[in-house]
Amino acid sequence: MAYDVIIIGGGPGGYKAAEHAAHAGLSVCLFEHRAIGGVCLNEGCIPSKALLYSAKLYDYAKGGSAKYGVTCDNARLDYPAAVERKDKVVKTLVGGIEASLKAHKITIIRNTAAIEGKNLDGFVVSGETARNLIIAAGSEPIIPPIKHADTCLTNREILALTEVPETLAVIGGGVIGLEMVSLFNSAGSKVTVYEALDKIGGSLDRELSTMLQRIYEKRGVTFKLGAAVSDAGELGASKVLMSVGRRAVTRGLGLESLNVYVERGAVVTDAQTRTNVPNVYAIGDVNGKSMLAHTAYREAEVAVNTILGKNDAVNYATIPSVVYTNPEAASVGLTLDAALTAGYRAVERKLSMRYSGRFVAENEGGDGLCKLVINEPDGVLLGAHMLGNPVSEVISTAAVALERRMTVKQLSEVTFPHPSVAEIIKETCLA
Ligand code: NAD
């Protein structure tokens, strides 16, 4: 029997595509050779958030809450207990997805999938056949050719540590690096970050990235910028994290048997997630477009809708991104620099987070920033960039405005709940 769809990979892209396709009445076969949930659920987004939450509570307990009139004596971080809870969170969520896949009557094959080619019934993958193929094989950490790279931890091993290292060196001050800086700085490690560029946070707005760096410097983190590490063994730390980026997993899938086009290590796709081969789609990190779980979710919807003959497309320009430090940083759309480079007559409006009453009530002594990038001729919002808690939640409002091409005037006419941190968006529109 030929399935309607075979999906390779059970991470956020793969399991979402499987659920969506099955919900629409398609027969689905999903291959996963590690754990359902992929990197995000098992060794990325979710376990890191669980541990970061423990770290945040510990920050409050060991003194942070005193500013709010709450003192706590002899605060102690029981790191193994935090890790145990993290594992429980992962188990619960993975179990939930497995149950949902089962309820959707999806065939799960817990084996490595290899594309063998095409016959009259469709694509053949490890003996199974389907009319459509969705590749959602994800990504893996880049291990650069530097000395002693084999002694470094990646996201997988660092999240599995059961004790807090005395000293931690972080190679790469991007998203993974910064989240682990935040976690282990709170947990008590002496952390040093080595970043090849002259700023941390990757594509994060420079002003926000500098503010974030200053906040962590005050907490004792050392940042070495313009420092391209060539020998991990020279850093003299008890543990070294390698977080210099990720690359798509394309080798070993048998893509060459169908002549699927791969460029710079990633499967080439269009806005419908189609590859160069009809009825073959690639979603999530494997297409290298935007290595974020929520991008994979959206691409999963679009891939399945395209299979179903519905018009749909991923709008890569309106995908928000968040760095889960404390405070959080979040962005959507263009920075002012990017907008000017792209030829917009762009301007920026910015406001301290302290213009939000709710922010002041809940962030004693804290500061942050909301920046809106606006196309001057018509007032259309081009981007939003924020630092402060909880901007991971607030950024969705800006993403909706961007997706709907709203002007700042239209956005300022929306009634926001008061008091809420999201009001900062409206205030910045009016600034
Ligand atoms: P990244 O691309 O965000 O950052 C890597 C950093 O390493 C860059 O700033 C780069 O300049 C630096 N670097 C490279 N080689 C170096 C060297 N030899 N010495 C010093 N610095 C060096 O990569 P990442 O943090 O590993 O994250 C990987 C992917 O995972 C990203 O695509 C990211 O979007 C995704 N991710 C997202 C989140 C989130 O959205 N919250 C969290 C974790 C991971």
Short mmCIF file of C-alpha atoms and ligand atoms in Angstrom, two decimals:
data_model
loop_
_atom_site.label_atom_id
_atom_site.label_comp_id
_atom_site.label_asym_id
_atom_site.label_seq_id
_atom_site.Cartn_x
_atom_site.Cartn_y
_atom_site.Cartn_z
CA MET A 1 0.00 0.00 0.00
CA ALA A 2 1.23 3.48 -0.79
CA TYR A 3 0.81 6.13 1.90
CA ASP A 4 -0.31 9.61 0.99
CA VAL A 5 2.70 11.03 2.82
CA ILE A 6 5.98 9.75 4.23
CA ILE A 7 7.68 12.11 6.65
CA ILE A 8 11.34 11.75 7.56
CA GLY A 9 11.96 13.15 11.03
CA GLY A 10 9.72 13.46 14.10
CA GLY A 11 10.74 16.90 15.39
CA PRO A 12 8.45 19.96 15.45
CA GLY A 13 8.30 20.05 11.63
CA GLY A 14 7.71 16.34 11.19
CA TYR A 15 5.20 15.70 13.97
CA LYS A 16 3.21 18.82 13.16
CA ALA A 17 3.07 17.85 9.46
CA ALA A 18 2.02 14.32 10.44
CA GLU A 19 -0.81 15.57 12.66
CA HIS A 20 -2.00 18.13 10.14
CA ALA A 21 -1.95 15.63 7.25
CA ALA A 22 -3.72 12.92 9.25
CA HIS A 23 -6.30 15.43 10.47
CA ALA A 24 -7.05 16.20 6.82
CA GLY A 25 -7.63 12.50 6.16
CA LEU A 26 -4.29 11.60 4.58
CA SER A 27 -2.50 8.35 5.45
CA VAL A 28 0.85 9.12 7.04
CA CYS A 29 4.03 7.22 7.81
CA LEU A 30 6.58 8.95 10.04
CA PHE A 31 10.21 7.85 10.41
CA GLU A 32 12.15 8.80 13.55
CA HIS A 33 15.35 7.07 14.64
CA ARG A 34 15.91 8.96 17.89
CA ALA A 35 13.20 10.44 20.12
CA ILE A 36 9.85 11.80 18.93
CA GLY A 37 9.91 15.57 19.46
CA GLY A 38 13.37 15.96 17.94
CA VAL A 39 16.01 18.36 19.19
CA CYS A 40 13.47 20.96 20.33
CA LEU A 41 11.64 18.75 22.78
CA ASN A 42 14.47 16.48 23.86
CA GLU A 43 17.65 18.53 23.84
CA GLY A 44 16.81 22.11 22.92
CA CYS A 45 13.94 24.53 23.41
CA ILE A 46 11.98 22.69 26.08
CA PRO A 47 14.67 21.29 28.43
CA SER A 48 16.51 24.62 28.30
CA LYS A 49 13.34 26.52 29.25
CA ALA A 50 12.67 24.13 32.13
CA LEU A 51 16.19 24.64 33.53
CA LEU A 52 16.12 28.40 32.89
CA TYR A 53 12.93 28.60 34.94
CA SER A 54 14.63 26.86 37.88
CA ALA A 55 17.54 29.29 37.48
CA LYS A 56 15.20 32.27 37.51
CA LEU A 57 13.52 31.10 40.72
CA TYR A 58 16.95 30.57 42.29
CA ASP A 59 17.93 34.14 41.31
CA TYR A 60 14.89 35.41 43.17
CA ALA A 61 15.47 33.15 46.17
CA LYS A 62 19.12 34.09 46.59
CA GLY A 63 18.41 37.81 46.75
CA GLY A 64 16.50 39.01 43.73
CA SER A 65 13.18 38.91 45.54
CA ALA A 66 14.39 41.06 48.46
CA LYS A 67 13.71 44.16 46.32
CA TYR A 68 10.07 43.14 46.39
CA GLY A 69 9.99 42.72 50.16
CA VAL A 70 10.39 38.96 50.08
CA THR A 71 13.46 37.47 51.71
CA CYS A 72 14.56 33.91 51.67
CA ASP A 73 17.30 32.53 53.93
CA ASN A 74 19.79 29.87 52.89
CA ALA A 75 18.62 29.61 49.31
CA ARG A 76 20.23 26.70 47.56
CA LEU A 77 19.99 25.32 44.04
CA ASP A 78 19.49 21.57 44.05
CA TYR A 79 20.69 21.19 40.46
CA PRO A 80 20.09 17.43 40.20
CA ALA A 81 16.48 18.06 41.29
CA ALA A 82 16.12 20.78 38.64
CA VAL A 83 17.49 18.35 36.04
CA GLU A 84 15.09 15.67 37.23
CA ARG A 85 12.18 18.07 36.81
CA LYS A 86 13.46 19.06 33.36
CA ASP A 87 13.49 15.38 32.38
CA LYS A 88 9.93 15.02 33.69
CA VAL A 89 8.77 17.99 31.60
CA VAL A 90 10.38 16.50 28.49
CA LYS A 91 8.85 13.08 29.19
CA THR A 92 5.38 14.57 29.64
CA LEU A 93 5.53 16.56 26.41
CA VAL A 94 7.06 13.76 24.33
CA GLY A 95 4.41 11.40 25.73
CA GLY A 96 1.72 13.89 24.72
CA ILE A 97 2.95 14.03 21.15
CA GLU A 98 3.29 10.26 20.92
CA ALA A 99 -0.30 9.92 22.14
CA SER A 100 -1.50 12.47 19.60
CA LEU A 101 0.29 10.70 16.73
CA LYS A 102 -1.27 7.43 17.85
CA ALA A 103 -4.73 9.02 18.07
CA HIS A 104 -4.25 10.31 14.52
CA LYS A 105 -3.47 6.73 13.41
CA ILE A 106 -0.06 7.69 12.09
CA THR A 107 2.34 4.83 11.40
CA ILE A 108 5.57 5.50 13.26
CA ILE A 109 8.69 3.67 12.13
CA ARG A 110 11.46 3.96 14.69
CA ASN A 111 14.31 3.52 12.30
CA THR A 112 16.66 5.50 10.09
CA ALA A 113 14.92 6.36 6.84
CA ALA A 114 16.79 6.02 3.56
CA ILE A 115 15.27 7.24 0.31
CA GLU A 116 15.67 4.48 -2.25
CA GLY A 117 14.15 6.16 -5.32
CA LYS A 118 10.83 6.27 -7.10
CA ASN A 119 8.54 3.65 -8.63
CA LEU A 120 5.07 3.79 -10.22
CA ASP A 121 3.38 4.11 -6.79
CA GLY A 122 5.56 6.93 -5.58
CA PHE A 123 8.67 7.49 -3.50
CA VAL A 124 10.28 4.51 -1.81
CA VAL A 125 11.75 5.07 1.64
CA SER A 126 13.20 2.08 3.51
CA GLY A 127 10.70 -0.23 1.83
CA GLU A 128 7.64 2.03 2.36
CA THR A 129 6.03 3.94 -0.50
CA ALA A 130 4.17 7.27 -0.64
CA ARG A 131 2.89 9.74 -3.17
CA ASN A 132 4.38 12.66 -1.25
CA LEU A 133 7.56 12.97 0.75
CA ILE A 134 8.27 15.50 3.46
CA ILE A 135 11.87 15.75 4.60
CA ALA A 136 12.10 17.07 8.15
CA ALA A 137 15.46 15.63 9.20
CA GLY A 138 16.54 18.65 11.24
CA SER A 139 20.01 19.90 12.02
CA GLU A 140 23.11 19.08 14.05
CA PRO A 141 25.68 21.21 15.84
CA ILE A 142 28.56 22.50 13.73
CA ILE A 143 31.86 21.26 15.12
CA PRO A 144 34.50 23.51 13.55
CA PRO A 145 37.98 22.21 12.78
CA ILE A 146 39.60 23.72 15.86
CA LYS A 147 41.92 21.94 18.27
CA HIS A 148 40.32 19.90 21.07
CA ALA A 149 36.84 20.43 19.61
CA ASP A 150 36.13 16.82 20.58
CA THR A 151 36.35 17.74 24.28
CA CYS A 152 33.54 20.30 24.00
CA LEU A 153 29.91 19.90 25.00
CA THR A 154 27.11 20.67 22.55
CA ASN A 155 23.51 21.59 23.44
CA ARG A 156 22.82 17.88 23.98
CA GLU A 157 25.50 17.23 26.59
CA ILE A 158 25.24 20.56 28.42
CA LEU A 159 21.53 20.04 29.07
CA ALA A 160 22.27 16.58 30.41
CA LEU A 161 24.90 17.74 32.96
CA THR A 162 23.89 16.81 36.48
CA GLU A 163 26.22 19.20 38.23
CA VAL A 164 27.10 22.83 37.77
CA PRO A 165 30.63 23.31 36.36
CA GLU A 166 32.87 25.64 38.35
CA THR A 167 33.97 27.41 35.19
CA LEU A 168 32.31 27.37 31.79
CA ALA A 169 33.74 28.66 28.51
CA VAL A 170 31.22 29.28 25.76
CA ILE A 171 32.47 29.33 22.18
CA GLY A 172 29.94 31.38 20.18
CA GLY A 173 27.77 34.10 21.71
CA GLY A 174 24.69 33.34 19.61
CA VAL A 175 21.31 32.11 20.84
CA ILE A 176 22.37 28.77 22.31
CA GLY A 177 25.46 30.30 23.89
CA LEU A 178 23.51 33.11 25.55
CA GLU A 179 20.80 30.87 26.96
CA MET A 180 23.45 28.64 28.53
CA VAL A 181 25.32 31.72 29.80
CA SER A 182 22.11 32.77 31.50
CA LEU A 183 21.50 29.33 33.02
CA PHE A 184 24.99 28.65 34.33
CA ASN A 185 25.65 32.23 35.46
CA SER A 186 22.55 31.97 37.66
CA ALA A 187 23.52 28.47 38.78
CA GLY A 188 26.93 29.71 39.98
CA SER A 189 29.47 28.94 37.24
CA LYS A 190 32.14 31.47 36.31
CA VAL A 191 31.27 31.99 32.65
CA THR A 192 33.42 33.37 29.81
CA VAL A 193 32.03 33.87 26.31
CA TYR A 194 34.27 33.83 23.23
CA GLU A 195 32.57 35.41 20.23
CA ALA A 196 34.26 35.86 16.85
CA LEU A 197 32.12 38.89 15.91
CA ASP A 198 32.13 42.30 17.59
CA LYS A 199 28.70 41.71 19.16
CA ILE A 200 26.73 38.94 20.82
CA GLY A 201 23.25 37.72 19.91
CA GLY A 202 23.75 37.10 16.19
CA SER A 203 21.29 39.18 14.18
CA LEU A 204 19.80 40.77 17.31
CA ASP A 205 19.58 44.59 17.10
CA ARG A 206 22.98 45.99 18.15
CA GLU A 207 21.63 48.34 20.84
CA LEU A 208 19.71 45.51 22.49
CA SER A 209 22.66 43.14 22.23
CA THR A 210 24.92 45.73 23.94
CA MET A 211 22.35 46.26 26.72
CA LEU A 212 22.12 42.51 27.24
CA GLN A 213 25.89 42.16 27.36
CA ARG A 214 26.15 44.93 30.01
CA ILE A 215 23.47 43.24 32.14
CA TYR A 216 25.40 39.95 32.13
CA GLU A 217 28.74 41.69 32.69
CA LYS A 218 27.27 43.19 35.86
CA ARG A 219 26.43 39.65 36.91
CA GLY A 220 30.04 38.57 36.45
CA VAL A 221 30.08 37.09 32.94
CA THR A 222 33.19 37.88 30.86
CA PHE A 223 32.71 38.54 27.14
CA LYS A 224 35.63 38.29 24.77
CA LEU A 225 34.48 39.78 21.48
CA GLY A 226 36.38 39.47 18.22
CA ALA A 227 37.73 36.24 19.69
CA ALA A 228 37.70 33.42 17.13
CA VAL A 229 38.73 30.39 19.17
CA SER A 230 41.21 28.06 17.45
CA ASP A 231 42.00 25.76 20.38
CA ALA A 232 39.26 24.78 22.85
CA GLY A 233 41.92 23.23 25.09
CA GLU A 234 43.49 26.63 25.81
CA LEU A 235 40.44 28.13 27.45
CA GLY A 236 41.19 26.62 30.86
CA ALA A 237 37.56 26.00 31.85
CA SER A 238 36.12 22.91 33.55
CA LYS A 239 33.58 22.64 30.72
CA VAL A 240 33.52 24.16 27.24
CA LEU A 241 30.31 24.60 25.24
CA MET A 242 30.54 24.63 21.46
CA SER A 243 27.69 26.78 20.15
CA VAL A 244 28.92 28.15 16.83
CA GLY A 245 25.81 27.33 14.82
CA ARG A 246 23.96 24.33 13.42
CA ARG A 247 23.84 22.74 10.00
CA ALA A 248 21.12 20.85 8.17
CA VAL A 249 21.23 17.06 8.24
CA THR A 250 21.19 16.07 4.58
CA ARG A 251 23.78 13.31 4.39
CA GLY A 252 22.67 9.70 4.57
CA LEU A 253 19.06 10.42 3.60
CA GLY A 254 19.45 9.24 0.02
CA LEU A 255 18.49 12.64 -1.42
CA GLU A 256 20.78 11.95 -4.37
CA SER A 257 18.57 9.02 -5.44
CA LEU A 258 15.89 11.59 -6.33
CA ASN A 259 18.32 14.36 -7.32
CA VAL A 260 16.94 16.66 -4.65
CA TYR A 261 18.83 19.92 -4.92
CA VAL A 262 21.05 20.75 -1.94
CA GLU A 263 22.92 24.05 -1.71
CA ARG A 264 25.44 24.98 1.00
CA GLY A 265 24.44 21.87 2.91
CA ALA A 266 20.68 22.59 3.05
CA VAL A 267 17.76 21.39 0.91
CA VAL A 268 16.63 24.21 -1.39
CA THR A 269 12.93 25.06 -1.03
CA ASP A 270 10.45 27.75 -2.06
CA ALA A 271 7.76 29.54 -0.02
CA GLN A 272 5.54 26.43 -0.34
CA THR A 273 8.42 24.31 1.05
CA ARG A 274 8.65 22.51 -2.32
CA THR A 275 12.02 21.16 -3.42
CA ASN A 276 13.07 20.92 -7.07
CA VAL A 277 11.46 17.45 -7.21
CA PRO A 278 7.65 17.52 -7.57
CA ASN A 279 5.85 16.18 -4.46
CA VAL A 280 9.00 16.32 -2.34
CA TYR A 281 8.97 18.95 0.41
CA ALA A 282 11.56 19.98 3.00
CA ILE A 283 10.58 21.67 6.24
CA GLY A 284 12.31 22.79 9.43
CA ASP A 285 16.06 23.12 9.97
CA VAL A 286 16.87 20.84 7.02
CA ASN A 287 16.10 23.65 4.55
CA GLY A 288 18.33 26.02 6.51
CA LYS A 289 16.03 29.00 6.00
CA SER A 290 15.21 29.83 9.60
CA MET A 291 16.33 27.29 12.18
CA LEU A 292 13.49 27.83 14.62
CA ALA A 293 10.88 25.36 15.85
CA HIS A 294 8.00 27.73 15.14
CA THR A 295 9.23 28.16 11.56
CA ALA A 296 9.10 24.38 11.24
CA TYR A 297 5.52 24.38 12.56
CA ARG A 298 4.44 26.93 9.99
CA GLU A 299 6.31 25.15 7.19
CA ALA A 300 4.57 21.91 8.21
CA GLU A 301 1.17 23.55 7.75
CA VAL A 302 2.18 25.01 4.41
CA ALA A 303 3.66 21.73 3.11
CA VAL A 304 0.49 19.80 3.97
CA ASN A 305 -1.78 22.53 2.61
CA THR A 306 0.20 22.49 -0.63
CA ILE A 307 -0.20 18.70 -0.83
CA LEU A 308 -3.93 19.24 -0.31
CA GLY A 309 -4.01 21.76 -3.16
CA LYS A 310 -4.71 24.73 -0.89
CA ASN A 311 -3.00 28.06 -1.49
CA ASP A 312 -0.57 28.79 1.30
CA ALA A 313 2.92 30.20 1.69
CA VAL A 314 5.42 30.82 4.49
CA ASN A 315 6.08 34.48 5.11
CA TYR A 316 9.69 34.30 6.24
CA ALA A 317 9.79 38.07 6.79
CA THR A 318 7.41 37.97 9.77
CA ILE A 319 8.85 35.14 11.85
CA PRO A 320 9.63 36.30 15.37
CA SER A 321 12.75 35.19 17.23
CA VAL A 322 13.45 35.15 20.94
CA VAL A 323 16.57 34.81 23.04
CA TYR A 324 15.49 33.33 26.38
CA THR A 325 17.95 35.17 28.57
CA ASN A 326 16.80 37.01 31.69
CA PRO A 327 15.70 39.57 30.55
CA GLU A 328 14.45 38.10 27.29
CA ALA A 329 15.19 39.66 23.91
CA ALA A 330 12.73 39.33 21.03
CA SER A 331 12.58 40.53 17.45
CA VAL A 332 10.43 40.38 14.38
CA GLY A 333 11.05 41.93 10.97
CA LEU A 334 13.80 44.31 9.96
CA THR A 335 16.21 46.21 12.18
CA LEU A 336 16.73 49.85 11.23
CA ASP A 337 20.08 49.01 9.62
CA ALA A 338 18.57 46.15 7.60
CA ALA A 339 15.63 48.32 6.50
CA LEU A 340 17.93 51.14 5.34
CA THR A 341 20.16 48.65 3.53
CA ALA A 342 17.07 47.21 1.83
CA GLY A 343 16.26 50.69 0.51
CA TYR A 344 13.39 51.69 2.83
CA ARG A 345 13.13 55.26 4.05
CA ALA A 346 12.96 53.84 7.53
CA VAL A 347 12.87 55.52 10.91
CA GLU A 348 12.96 54.14 14.41
CA ARG A 349 10.80 54.96 17.43
CA LYS A 350 11.96 53.69 20.77
CA LEU A 351 10.81 53.77 24.33
CA SER A 352 12.15 52.47 27.60
CA MET A 353 10.17 49.54 28.98
CA ARG A 354 9.69 51.69 32.04
CA TYR A 355 6.82 53.41 30.20
CA SER A 356 4.83 50.25 30.91
CA GLY A 357 3.30 50.40 34.39
CA ARG A 358 3.11 46.64 34.59
CA PHE A 359 6.79 46.36 33.70
CA VAL A 360 7.75 48.79 36.48
CA ALA A 361 5.52 46.95 38.97
CA GLU A 362 7.18 43.63 38.24
CA ASN A 363 10.77 44.57 37.33
CA GLU A 364 12.20 46.48 40.27
CA GLY A 365 15.23 48.46 39.09
CA GLY A 366 15.00 46.77 35.72
CA ASP A 367 15.15 48.42 32.37
CA GLY A 368 14.55 47.40 28.79
CA LEU A 369 13.73 48.81 25.43
CA CYS A 370 11.06 48.63 22.75
CA LYS A 371 12.11 49.73 19.26
CA LEU A 372 9.79 49.94 16.29
CA VAL A 373 11.14 50.31 12.75
CA ILE A 374 8.72 52.19 10.51
CA ASN A 375 8.56 52.91 6.80
CA GLU A 376 8.33 56.71 6.89
CA PRO A 377 6.31 57.38 3.69
CA ASP A 378 3.29 55.24 4.66
CA GLY A 379 3.85 54.49 8.35
CA VAL A 380 3.86 50.71 7.85
CA LEU A 381 5.60 48.75 10.58
CA LEU A 382 8.77 47.03 9.31
CA GLY A 383 10.16 45.57 12.52
CA ALA A 384 9.98 45.39 16.30
CA HIS A 385 12.85 44.70 18.70
CA MET A 386 12.51 44.40 22.44
CA LEU A 387 14.44 43.66 25.59
CA GLY A 388 12.70 43.00 28.92
CA ASN A 389 10.40 40.41 30.47
CA PRO A 390 8.22 38.91 29.12
CA VAL A 391 8.89 40.08 25.55
CA SER A 392 8.78 36.48 24.32
CA GLU A 393 5.01 36.82 24.84
CA VAL A 394 4.70 40.47 23.76
CA ILE A 395 6.46 40.02 20.39
CA SER A 396 3.50 38.06 18.94
CA THR A 397 1.47 41.28 18.91
CA ALA A 398 4.10 42.94 16.73
CA ALA A 399 4.28 39.82 14.54
CA VAL A 400 0.53 40.01 13.89
CA ALA A 401 0.83 43.70 12.99
CA LEU A 402 3.71 42.94 10.64
CA GLU A 403 1.94 39.99 9.04
CA ARG A 404 -1.11 42.17 8.41
CA ARG A 405 1.07 45.08 7.16
CA MET A 406 -0.41 47.43 9.74
CA THR A 407 0.65 51.06 10.03
CA VAL A 408 1.74 52.36 13.41
CA LYS A 409 -1.42 54.50 13.39
CA GLN A 410 -3.62 51.41 13.00
CA LEU A 411 -1.63 49.60 15.67
CA SER A 412 -1.93 52.56 18.04
CA GLU A 413 -5.73 52.44 17.64
CA VAL A 414 -5.91 48.91 19.07
CA THR A 415 -7.01 48.76 22.72
CA PHE A 416 -4.43 46.88 24.80
CA PRO A 417 -5.27 45.52 28.26
CA HIS A 418 -4.04 47.68 31.10
CA PRO A 419 -1.78 47.09 32.84
CA SER A 420 0.16 44.85 30.50
CA VAL A 421 3.74 44.90 29.25
CA ALA A 422 2.39 44.66 25.69
CA GLU A 423 1.09 48.23 26.08
CA ILE A 424 4.68 49.30 25.44
CA ILE A 425 4.00 48.64 21.75
CA LYS A 426 1.11 51.09 21.69
CA GLU A 427 3.10 53.64 23.68
CA THR A 428 6.02 53.34 21.27
CA CYS A 429 3.67 53.81 18.30
CA LEU A 430 2.54 57.07 19.89
CA ALA A 431 6.02 58.20 20.96
P1 NAD B 1 24.27 31.06 16.17
O1 NAD B 1 24.47 31.09 14.71
O2 NAD B 1 23.12 31.74 16.78
O3 NAD B 1 25.57 31.68 16.88
C1 NAD B 1 26.86 31.18 16.68
C2 NAD B 1 27.89 32.24 17.03
O4 NAD B 1 29.18 31.61 17.06
C3 NAD B 1 27.99 33.35 16.00
O5 NAD B 1 27.78 34.59 16.66
C4 NAD B 1 29.40 33.21 15.44
O6 NAD B 1 29.99 34.44 15.14
C5 NAD B 1 30.15 32.53 16.57
N1 NAD B 1 31.34 31.75 16.18
C6 NAD B 1 31.50 30.94 15.12
N2 NAD B 1 32.72 30.35 15.12
C7 NAD B 1 33.38 30.81 16.23
C8 NAD B 1 34.68 30.57 16.81
N3 NAD B 1 35.57 29.70 16.28
N4 NAD B 1 34.99 31.23 17.95
C9 NAD B 1 34.10 32.09 18.52
N5 NAD B 1 32.89 32.34 18.01
C10 NAD B 1 32.50 31.71 16.89
O7 NAD B 1 24.33 29.52 16.57
P2 NAD B 1 23.85 28.73 17.88
O8 NAD B 1 23.75 29.63 19.05
O9 NAD B 1 24.73 27.54 17.93
O10 NAD B 1 22.37 28.29 17.50
C11 NAD B 1 22.16 27.37 16.41
C12 NAD B 1 20.77 27.48 15.85
O11 NAD B 1 19.81 27.10 16.80
C13 NAD B 1 20.44 28.88 15.42
O12 NAD B 1 20.03 28.83 14.07
C14 NAD B 1 19.33 29.30 16.30
O13 NAD B 1 18.36 30.06 15.60
C15 NAD B 1 18.75 28.01 16.84
N6 NAD B 1 18.32 28.22 18.22
C16 NAD B 1 17.33 29.11 18.49
C17 NAD B 1 16.95 29.36 19.79
C18 NAD B 1 15.88 30.36 20.06
O14 NAD B 1 15.23 30.79 19.13
N7 NAD B 1 15.64 30.76 21.30
C19 NAD B 1 17.58 28.72 20.83
C20 NAD B 1 18.59 27.83 20.54
C21 NAD B 1 18.95 27.59 19.23
#
